[in-house]
PDB file of C-alpha atoms in Angstrom:
ATOM      1  CA  ALA A1184       4.479  -0.319   5.755  1.00  0.00           C
ATOM      2  CA  GLN A1185       3.722  -3.155   7.981  1.00  0.00           C
ATOM      3  CA  SER A1186       6.494  -4.692  10.003  1.00  0.00           C
ATOM      4  CA  VAL A1187       6.517  -7.644  12.606  1.00  0.00           C
ATOM      5  CA  SER A1188       9.247  -8.091  15.208  1.00  0.00           C
ATOM      6  CA  GLN A1189       9.675 -11.354  16.948  1.00  0.00           C
ATOM      7  CA  HIS A1190      11.808 -10.924  20.150  1.00  0.00           C
ATOM      8  CA  ASN A1191      13.252 -14.453  20.350  1.00  0.00           C
ATOM      9  CA  HIS A1192      15.382 -16.499  17.737  1.00  0.00           C
ATOM     10  CA  HIS A1193      15.484 -19.597  19.472  1.00  0.00           C
ATOM     11  CA  VAL A1194      13.686 -20.676  22.809  1.00  0.00           C
ATOM     12  CA  ILE A1195      14.590 -24.050  24.478  1.00  0.00           C
ATOM     13  CA  LEU A1196      12.278 -25.443  27.235  1.00  0.00           C
ATOM     14  CA  SER A1197      11.862 -28.434  29.322  1.00  0.00           C
ATOM     15  CA  GLU A1198       8.276 -30.218  28.982  1.00  0.00           C
ATOM     16  CA  ALA A1199       5.614 -28.704  31.179  1.00  0.00           C
ATOM     17  CA  ALA A1200       7.186 -25.187  31.290  1.00  0.00           C
ATOM     18  CA  SER A1201       5.164 -22.489  30.357  1.00  0.00           C
ATOM     19  CA  LEU A1202       5.735 -20.587  27.060  1.00  0.00           C
ATOM     20  CA  GLU A1203       5.413 -17.072  25.940  1.00  0.00           C
ATOM     21  CA  LEU A1204       6.741 -15.827  22.516  1.00  0.00           C
ATOM     22  CA  GLY A1205       6.714 -12.207  21.874  1.00  0.00           C
ATOM     23  CA  CYS A1206       5.554 -10.407  18.811  1.00  0.00           C
ATOM     24  CA  ASN A1207       5.353  -6.625  18.000  1.00  0.00           C
ATOM     25  CA  TYR A1208       3.966  -5.040  14.950  1.00  0.00           C
ATOM     26  CA  SER A1209       4.060  -1.794  13.344  1.00  0.00           C
ATOM     27  CA  TYR A1210       0.889  -0.716  11.013  1.00  0.00           C
ATOM     28  CA  GLY A1211      -1.099   2.364  10.762  1.00  0.00           C
ATOM     29  CA  GLY A1212      -4.511   0.992  10.253  1.00  0.00           C
ATOM     30  CA  THR A1213      -6.810  -2.002  11.179  1.00  0.00           C
ATOM     31  CA  VAL A1214      -4.882  -5.215  11.556  1.00  0.00           C
ATOM     32  CA  ASN A1215      -5.558  -8.763  11.277  1.00  0.00           C
ATOM     33  CA  LEU A1216      -3.257 -10.877  13.344  1.00  0.00           C
ATOM     34  CA  PHE A1217      -2.036 -14.527  12.992  1.00  0.00           C
ATOM     35  CA  TRP A1218       0.361 -16.934  14.492  1.00  0.00           C
ATOM     36  CA  TYR A1219       1.514 -19.745  12.206  1.00  0.00           C
ATOM     37  CA  VAL A1220       3.341 -22.888  12.965  1.00  0.00           C
ATOM     38  CA  GLN A1221       5.736 -25.067  10.894  1.00  0.00           C
ATOM     39  CA  TYR A1222       6.260 -28.457  12.388  1.00  0.00           C
ATOM     40  CA  PRO A1223       9.562 -30.074  11.240  1.00  0.00           C
ATOM     41  CA  GLY A1224       9.059 -31.443   7.671  1.00  0.00           C
ATOM     42  CA  GLN A1225       5.647 -29.912   7.387  1.00  0.00           C
ATOM     43  CA  HIS A1226       4.097 -26.724   5.814  1.00  0.00           C
ATOM     44  CA  LEU A1227       3.015 -23.562   7.634  1.00  0.00           C
ATOM     45  CA  GLN A1228      -0.191 -24.064   9.361  1.00  0.00           C
ATOM     46  CA  LEU A1229      -2.434 -21.625  11.112  1.00  0.00           C
ATOM     47  CA  LEU A1230      -2.409 -21.735  14.932  1.00  0.00           C
ATOM     48  CA  LEU A1231      -4.766 -18.787  15.698  1.00  0.00           C
ATOM     49  CA  LYS A1232      -5.889 -15.555  14.462  1.00  0.00           C
ATOM     50  CA  TYR A1233      -7.256 -12.275  15.698  1.00  0.00           C
ATOM     51  CA  PHE A1234      -9.597 -10.209  13.535  1.00  0.00           C
ATOM     52  CA  SER A1235     -11.942  -8.408  16.030  1.00  0.00           C
ATOM     53  CA  GLY A1236     -13.686  -8.828  19.244  1.00  0.00           C
ATOM     54  CA  ASP A1237     -12.244 -10.310  22.380  1.00  0.00           C
ATOM     55  CA  PRO A1238      -8.451  -9.542  22.385  1.00  0.00           C
ATOM     56  CA  LEU A1239      -7.760 -13.024  24.032  1.00  0.00           C
ATOM     57  CA  VAL A1240      -7.634 -15.649  21.171  1.00  0.00           C
ATOM     58  CA  LYS A1241      -7.626 -19.411  21.821  1.00  0.00           C
ATOM     59  CA  GLY A1242      -6.153 -21.426  18.995  1.00  0.00           C
ATOM     60  CA  ILE A1243      -5.318 -25.254  18.530  1.00  0.00           C
ATOM     61  CA  LYS A1244      -3.427 -27.439  20.845  1.00  0.00           C
ATOM     62  CA  GLY A1245      -3.986 -25.295  23.980  1.00  0.00           C
ATOM     63  CA  PHE A1246      -2.218 -21.985  22.359  1.00  0.00           C
ATOM     64  CA  GLU A1247      -3.566 -18.801  23.115  1.00  0.00           C
ATOM     65  CA  ALA A1248      -2.486 -15.040  22.178  1.00  0.00           C
ATOM     66  CA  GLU A1249      -3.458 -11.811  23.436  1.00  0.00           C
ATOM     67  CA  PHE A1250      -3.927  -8.817  21.417  1.00  0.00           C
ATOM     68  CA  ILE A1251      -2.750  -5.686  23.342  1.00  0.00           C
ATOM     69  CA  LYS A1252      -3.425  -2.578  20.894  1.00  0.00           C
ATOM     70  CA  SER A1253      -1.817  -0.040  23.169  1.00  0.00           C
ATOM     71  CA  LYS A1254       1.547  -2.059  23.065  1.00  0.00           C
ATOM     72  CA  PHE A1255       1.078  -3.272  19.417  1.00  0.00           C
ATOM     73  CA  SER A1256       1.702  -6.744  20.827  1.00  0.00           C
ATOM     74  CA  PHE A1257       0.144 -10.253  19.969  1.00  0.00           C
ATOM     75  CA  ASN A1258       2.209 -12.632  22.386  1.00  0.00           C
ATOM     76  CA  LEU A1259       1.583 -16.448  22.019  1.00  0.00           C
ATOM     77  CA  ARG A1260       1.135 -18.408  25.150  1.00  0.00           C
ATOM     78  CA  LYS A1261       0.824 -22.033  26.370  1.00  0.00           C
ATOM     79  CA  PRO A1262       0.668 -22.872  30.013  1.00  0.00           C
ATOM     80  CA  SER A1263       2.581 -26.363  29.592  1.00  0.00           C
ATOM     81  CA  VAL A1264       4.595 -27.292  26.505  1.00  0.00           C
ATOM     82  CA  GLN A1265       4.860 -30.765  25.187  1.00  0.00           C
ATOM     83  CA  TRP A1266       7.773 -32.334  23.135  1.00  0.00           C
ATOM     84  CA  SER A1267       5.381 -32.404  20.097  1.00  0.00           C
ATOM     85  CA  ASP A1268       5.473 -28.601  20.199  1.00  0.00           C
ATOM     86  CA  THR A1269       8.905 -28.279  18.732  1.00  0.00           C
ATOM     87  CA  ALA A1270       8.462 -26.141  15.639  1.00  0.00           C
ATOM     88  CA  GLU A1271       9.185 -22.884  14.108  1.00  0.00           C
ATOM     89  CA  TYR A1272       6.587 -20.274  15.226  1.00  0.00           C
ATOM     90  CA  PHE A1273       5.694 -17.190  13.031  1.00  0.00           C
ATOM     91  CA  CYS A1274       3.867 -14.157  13.925  1.00  0.00           C
ATOM     92  CA  ALA A1275       2.174 -12.267  11.081  1.00  0.00           C
ATOM     93  CA  VAL A1276       0.077  -9.261  10.410  1.00  0.00           C
ATOM     94  CA  SER A1277      -2.333  -8.387   7.404  1.00  0.00           C
ATOM     95  CA  GLY A1278      -3.897  -5.149   6.503  1.00  0.00           C
ATOM     96  CA  TYR A1279      -5.349  -3.788   3.351  1.00  0.00           C
ATOM     97  CA  SER A1280      -2.526  -2.969   0.983  1.00  0.00           C
ATOM     98  CA  GLY A1281      -4.129  -0.299  -1.062  1.00  0.00           C
ATOM     99  CA  ALA A1282      -3.521  -2.397  -4.159  1.00  0.00           C
ATOM    100  CA  GLY A1283      -6.289  -4.807  -3.398  1.00  0.00           C
ATOM    101  CA  SER A1284      -4.769  -7.588  -1.209  1.00  0.00           C
ATOM    102  CA  TYR A1285      -4.399  -8.419   2.433  1.00  0.00           C
ATOM    103  CA  GLN A1286      -0.808  -9.908   2.073  1.00  0.00           C
ATOM    104  CA  LEU A1287       0.724 -11.205   5.263  1.00  0.00           C
ATOM    105  CA  THR A1288       3.826  -9.597   6.661  1.00  0.00           C
ATOM    106  CA  PHE A1289       5.683 -11.952   8.639  1.00  0.00           C
ATOM    107  CA  GLY A1290       8.247 -11.945  11.485  1.00  0.00           C
ATOM    108  CA  LYS A1291      11.544 -13.818  11.329  1.00  0.00           C
ATOM    109  CA  GLY A1292      10.180 -16.672  13.285  1.00  0.00           C
ATOM    110  CA  THR A1293      11.053 -18.236  16.666  1.00  0.00           C
ATOM    111  CA  LYS A1294      12.331 -21.813  16.962  1.00  0.00           C
ATOM    112  CA  LEU A1295      11.056 -23.543  19.976  1.00  0.00           C
ATOM    113  CA  SER A1296      12.931 -26.755  20.975  1.00  0.00           C
ATOM    114  CA  VAL A1297      11.122 -28.649  23.931  1.00  0.00           C
ATOM    115  CA  ILE A1298      13.381 -31.250  25.815  1.00  0.00           C
ATOM    116  CA  PRO A1299      11.577 -34.322  27.005  1.00  0.00           C
TER     117      PRO A1299
ATOM    118  CA  GLY B1440     -10.521 -31.666   1.017  1.00  0.00           C
ATOM    119  CA  ALA B1441      -7.120 -31.466  -0.532  1.00  0.00           C
ATOM    120  CA  GLY B1442      -4.772 -28.606   0.500  1.00  0.00           C
ATOM    121  CA  VAL B1443      -2.629 -26.382  -1.493  1.00  0.00           C
ATOM    122  CA  SER B1444      -0.281 -28.413  -3.750  1.00  0.00           C
ATOM    123  CA  GLN B1445       3.122 -27.139  -5.245  1.00  0.00           C
ATOM    124  CA  THR B1446       5.361 -28.856  -7.716  1.00  0.00           C
ATOM    125  CA  PRO B1447       8.109 -29.426  -7.842  1.00  0.00           C
ATOM    126  CA  SER B1448       9.046 -29.912  -4.306  1.00  0.00           C
ATOM    127  CA  ASN B1449      12.595 -29.250  -5.243  1.00  0.00           C
ATOM    128  CA  LYS B1450      14.343 -27.643  -8.197  1.00  0.00           C
ATOM    129  CA  VAL B1451      18.104 -27.340  -8.645  1.00  0.00           C
ATOM    130  CA  THR B1452      19.049 -25.212 -11.580  1.00  0.00           C
ATOM    131  CA  GLU B1453      22.277 -23.288 -12.842  1.00  0.00           C
ATOM    132  CA  LYS B1454      22.784 -19.617 -12.925  1.00  0.00           C
ATOM    133  CA  GLY B1455      21.139 -18.055 -15.842  1.00  0.00           C
ATOM    134  CA  LYS B1456      18.461 -20.778 -16.559  1.00  0.00           C
ATOM    135  CA  TYR B1457      14.566 -20.247 -16.657  1.00  0.00           C
ATOM    136  CA  VAL B1458      12.477 -21.951 -14.067  1.00  0.00           C
ATOM    137  CA  GLU B1459       8.697 -22.539 -13.616  1.00  0.00           C
ATOM    138  CA  LEU B1460       7.161 -23.173 -10.316  1.00  0.00           C
ATOM    139  CA  ARG B1461       3.500 -24.360  -9.890  1.00  0.00           C
ATOM    140  CA  CYS B1462       0.784 -23.959  -7.417  1.00  0.00           C
ATOM    141  CA  ASP B1463      -2.508 -25.779  -7.308  1.00  0.00           C
ATOM    142  CA  PRO B1464      -4.894 -23.915  -4.758  1.00  0.00           C
ATOM    143  CA  ILE B1465      -7.735 -25.026  -2.735  1.00  0.00           C
ATOM    144  CA  SER B1466     -10.708 -25.545  -4.963  1.00  0.00           C
ATOM    145  CA  GLY B1467     -12.972 -22.503  -4.651  1.00  0.00           C
ATOM    146  CA  HIS B1468     -10.392 -20.272  -3.280  1.00  0.00           C
ATOM    147  CA  THR B1469     -10.199 -17.053  -5.554  1.00  0.00           C
ATOM    148  CA  ALA B1470      -7.242 -15.438  -3.787  1.00  0.00           C
ATOM    149  CA  LEU B1471      -3.988 -16.867  -4.387  1.00  0.00           C
ATOM    150  CA  TYR B1472      -0.635 -15.344  -2.890  1.00  0.00           C
ATOM    151  CA  TRP B1473       3.054 -16.284  -3.718  1.00  0.00           C
ATOM    152  CA  TYR B1474       5.641 -15.741  -1.149  1.00  0.00           C
ATOM    153  CA  ARG B1475       9.489 -16.268  -0.705  1.00  0.00           C
ATOM    154  CA  GLN B1476      11.233 -17.621   2.242  1.00  0.00           C
ATOM    155  CA  SER B1477      15.031 -17.308   2.586  1.00  0.00           C
ATOM    156  CA  LEU B1478      17.008 -19.182   5.290  1.00  0.00           C
ATOM    157  CA  GLY B1479      16.365 -17.785   8.651  1.00  0.00           C
ATOM    158  CA  GLN B1480      13.673 -15.311   7.426  1.00  0.00           C
ATOM    159  CA  GLY B1481       9.985 -15.341   7.609  1.00  0.00           C
ATOM    160  CA  PRO B1482       8.049 -15.675   4.236  1.00  0.00           C
ATOM    161  CA  GLU B1483       8.034 -12.381   2.191  1.00  0.00           C
ATOM    162  CA  PHE B1484       5.125 -11.352  -0.037  1.00  0.00           C
ATOM    163  CA  LEU B1485       5.735 -11.564  -3.966  1.00  0.00           C
ATOM    164  CA  ILE B1486       2.304 -11.289  -5.751  1.00  0.00           C
ATOM    165  CA  TYR B1487      -1.379 -11.477  -5.252  1.00  0.00           C
ATOM    166  CA  PHE B1488      -4.120 -12.754  -7.726  1.00  0.00           C
ATOM    167  CA  GLN B1489      -7.712 -12.218  -7.353  1.00  0.00           C
ATOM    168  CA  GLY B1490      -9.233 -14.547 -10.020  1.00  0.00           C
ATOM    169  CA  THR B1491      -7.078 -14.457 -13.153  1.00  0.00           C
ATOM    170  CA  GLY B1492      -5.511 -11.029 -12.589  1.00  0.00           C
ATOM    171  CA  ALA B1493      -2.498  -9.973 -10.828  1.00  0.00           C
ATOM    172  CA  ALA B1494      -4.120  -7.386  -8.360  1.00  0.00           C
ATOM    173  CA  ASP B1495      -0.724  -6.786  -6.557  1.00  0.00           C
ATOM    174  CA  ASP B1496       2.644  -7.467  -7.670  1.00  0.00           C
ATOM    175  CA  SER B1497       4.343  -4.989  -5.622  1.00  0.00           C
ATOM    176  CA  GLY B1498       6.510  -7.612  -3.803  1.00  0.00           C
ATOM    177  CA  LEU B1499       8.173  -8.910  -7.124  1.00  0.00           C
ATOM    178  CA  PRO B1500      11.909  -8.145  -6.698  1.00  0.00           C
ATOM    179  CA  ASN B1501      12.514  -7.232 -10.353  1.00  0.00           C
ATOM    180  CA  ASP B1502      11.438  -7.836 -13.776  1.00  0.00           C
ATOM    181  CA  ARG B1503      12.997 -11.354 -13.941  1.00  0.00           C
ATOM    182  CA  PHE B1504      10.030 -12.610 -11.978  1.00  0.00           C
ATOM    183  CA  PHE B1505       6.721 -13.210 -13.395  1.00  0.00           C
ATOM    184  CA  ALA B1506       3.411 -14.948 -12.522  1.00  0.00           C
ATOM    185  CA  VAL B1507       0.400 -16.140 -14.342  1.00  0.00           C
ATOM    186  CA  ARG B1508      -3.127 -17.608 -13.262  1.00  0.00           C
ATOM    187  CA  PRO B1509      -4.800 -17.928 -16.851  1.00  0.00           C
ATOM    188  CA  GLU B1510      -7.967 -19.745 -15.709  1.00  0.00           C
ATOM    189  CA  GLY B1511      -8.234 -18.338 -12.070  1.00  0.00           C
ATOM    190  CA  SER B1512      -6.963 -21.629 -10.486  1.00  0.00           C
ATOM    191  CA  VAL B1513      -3.467 -23.063 -10.935  1.00  0.00           C
ATOM    192  CA  SER B1514      -0.702 -20.433 -11.019  1.00  0.00           C
ATOM    193  CA  THR B1515       2.820 -20.529 -12.191  1.00  0.00           C
ATOM    194  CA  LEU B1516       5.700 -18.422 -11.136  1.00  0.00           C
ATOM    195  CA  LYS B1517       8.293 -17.769 -13.579  1.00  0.00           C
ATOM    196  CA  ILE B1518      11.846 -16.801 -13.034  1.00  0.00           C
ATOM    197  CA  GLN B1519      14.162 -15.562 -16.089  1.00  0.00           C
ATOM    198  CA  ARG B1520      17.926 -15.629 -15.915  1.00  0.00           C
ATOM    199  CA  THR B1521      18.143 -17.130 -12.408  1.00  0.00           C
ATOM    200  CA  GLU B1522      20.847 -15.717  -9.963  1.00  0.00           C
ATOM    201  CA  ARG B1523      22.193 -17.535  -6.898  1.00  0.00           C
ATOM    202  CA  GLY B1524      20.225 -15.100  -4.739  1.00  0.00           C
ATOM    203  CA  ASP B1525      16.991 -16.358  -5.965  1.00  0.00           C
ATOM    204  CA  SER B1526      17.776 -19.534  -3.956  1.00  0.00           C
ATOM    205  CA  ALA B1527      15.000 -19.939  -1.374  1.00  0.00           C
ATOM    206  CA  VAL B1528      11.696 -21.727  -0.633  1.00  0.00           C
ATOM    207  CA  TYR B1529       8.822 -20.305  -2.684  1.00  0.00           C
ATOM    208  CA  LEU B1530       5.530 -20.556  -1.007  1.00  0.00           C
ATOM    209  CA  CYS B1531       2.126 -20.444  -2.398  1.00  0.00           C
ATOM    210  CA  ALA B1532      -1.122 -19.547  -0.220  1.00  0.00           C
ATOM    211  CA  SER B1533      -4.756 -19.534  -1.261  1.00  0.00           C
ATOM    212  CA  SER B1534      -7.801 -18.198   0.642  1.00  0.00           C
ATOM    213  CA  LEU B1535     -11.623 -17.316   0.107  1.00  0.00           C
ATOM    214  CA  GLU B1536     -11.991 -13.798  -0.303  1.00  0.00           C
ATOM    215  CA  LEU B1537     -13.971 -12.106   2.254  1.00  0.00           C
ATOM    216  CA  ALA B1538     -14.632  -8.460   2.777  1.00  0.00           C
ATOM    217  CA  GLY B1539     -12.599  -6.839   5.520  1.00  0.00           C
ATOM    218  CA  GLY B1540      -9.539  -8.967   5.190  1.00  0.00           C
ATOM    219  CA  GLY B1541     -10.761 -11.686   7.544  1.00  0.00           C
ATOM    220  CA  ASN B1542      -9.459 -14.313   5.589  1.00  0.00           C
ATOM    221  CA  THR B1543      -7.058 -17.242   6.227  1.00  0.00           C
ATOM    222  CA  GLN B1544      -4.361 -18.094   3.971  1.00  0.00           C
ATOM    223  CA  TYR B1545      -3.462 -21.855   3.603  1.00  0.00           C
ATOM    224  CA  PHE B1546      -0.012 -22.558   2.487  1.00  0.00           C
ATOM    225  CA  GLY B1547       1.451 -25.311   0.490  1.00  0.00           C
ATOM    226  CA  PRO B1548       4.561 -27.127   1.152  1.00  0.00           C
ATOM    227  CA  GLY B1549       6.680 -25.181  -0.957  1.00  0.00           C
ATOM    228  CA  THR B1550       9.159 -25.232  -3.670  1.00  0.00           C
ATOM    229  CA  ARG B1551      12.882 -25.381  -2.543  1.00  0.00           C
ATOM    230  CA  LEU B1552      14.741 -23.503  -5.334  1.00  0.00           C
ATOM    231  CA  THR B1553      18.488 -24.047  -5.492  1.00  0.00           C
ATOM    232  CA  VAL B1554      20.558 -21.884  -7.926  1.00  0.00           C
ATOM    233  CA  LEU B1555      24.026 -23.188  -8.611  1.00  0.00           C
TER     234      LEU B1555
END
């Protein structure tokens, strides 16, 4: 069974601070990895994804994530956060379920609050 | 083009009643997923449709939950004899079906179900 662990429940940063959100996963096969973001009052949106190739993935709005296979990790980073990055961030993993689907297994999410 | 839409956005019902939640996926997306998000948790998989058939319903919590997708587009999630524990946000996602799982799931805004 797949599982995802996000280390931080709530992170509070000042604008221009650097961000790193931890994500570890458990899965026995080939995985696809995602970070989704949910801004206040909006629906889940894809931030970035890793399927194969370069383990350093760049997404929208200056976010990036690094897949480290040996550590089963997919941490999200941004060098300088802005107030508009205030949102909830979800790490997710998908792998073939054996029943035909690639359903996503999500972590519990990390709320990021950026103080102007 | 239009994203995934879900109706209603909010549904309040009484314990024991029957409810239907609707999802309209992105046009051309053959894969459709339902998830449930409880307070403080990430979304959890319920059911997956490939075309008209429910290819994977392993996430449905019990037989009070049922979903259909009769024409391979719009899907309806049906909950019988609702219980207070069913209160959650029900999310729908759709994707193209590409081999190898390299699919991005696009989420709708969700239906917030409250069972009194």
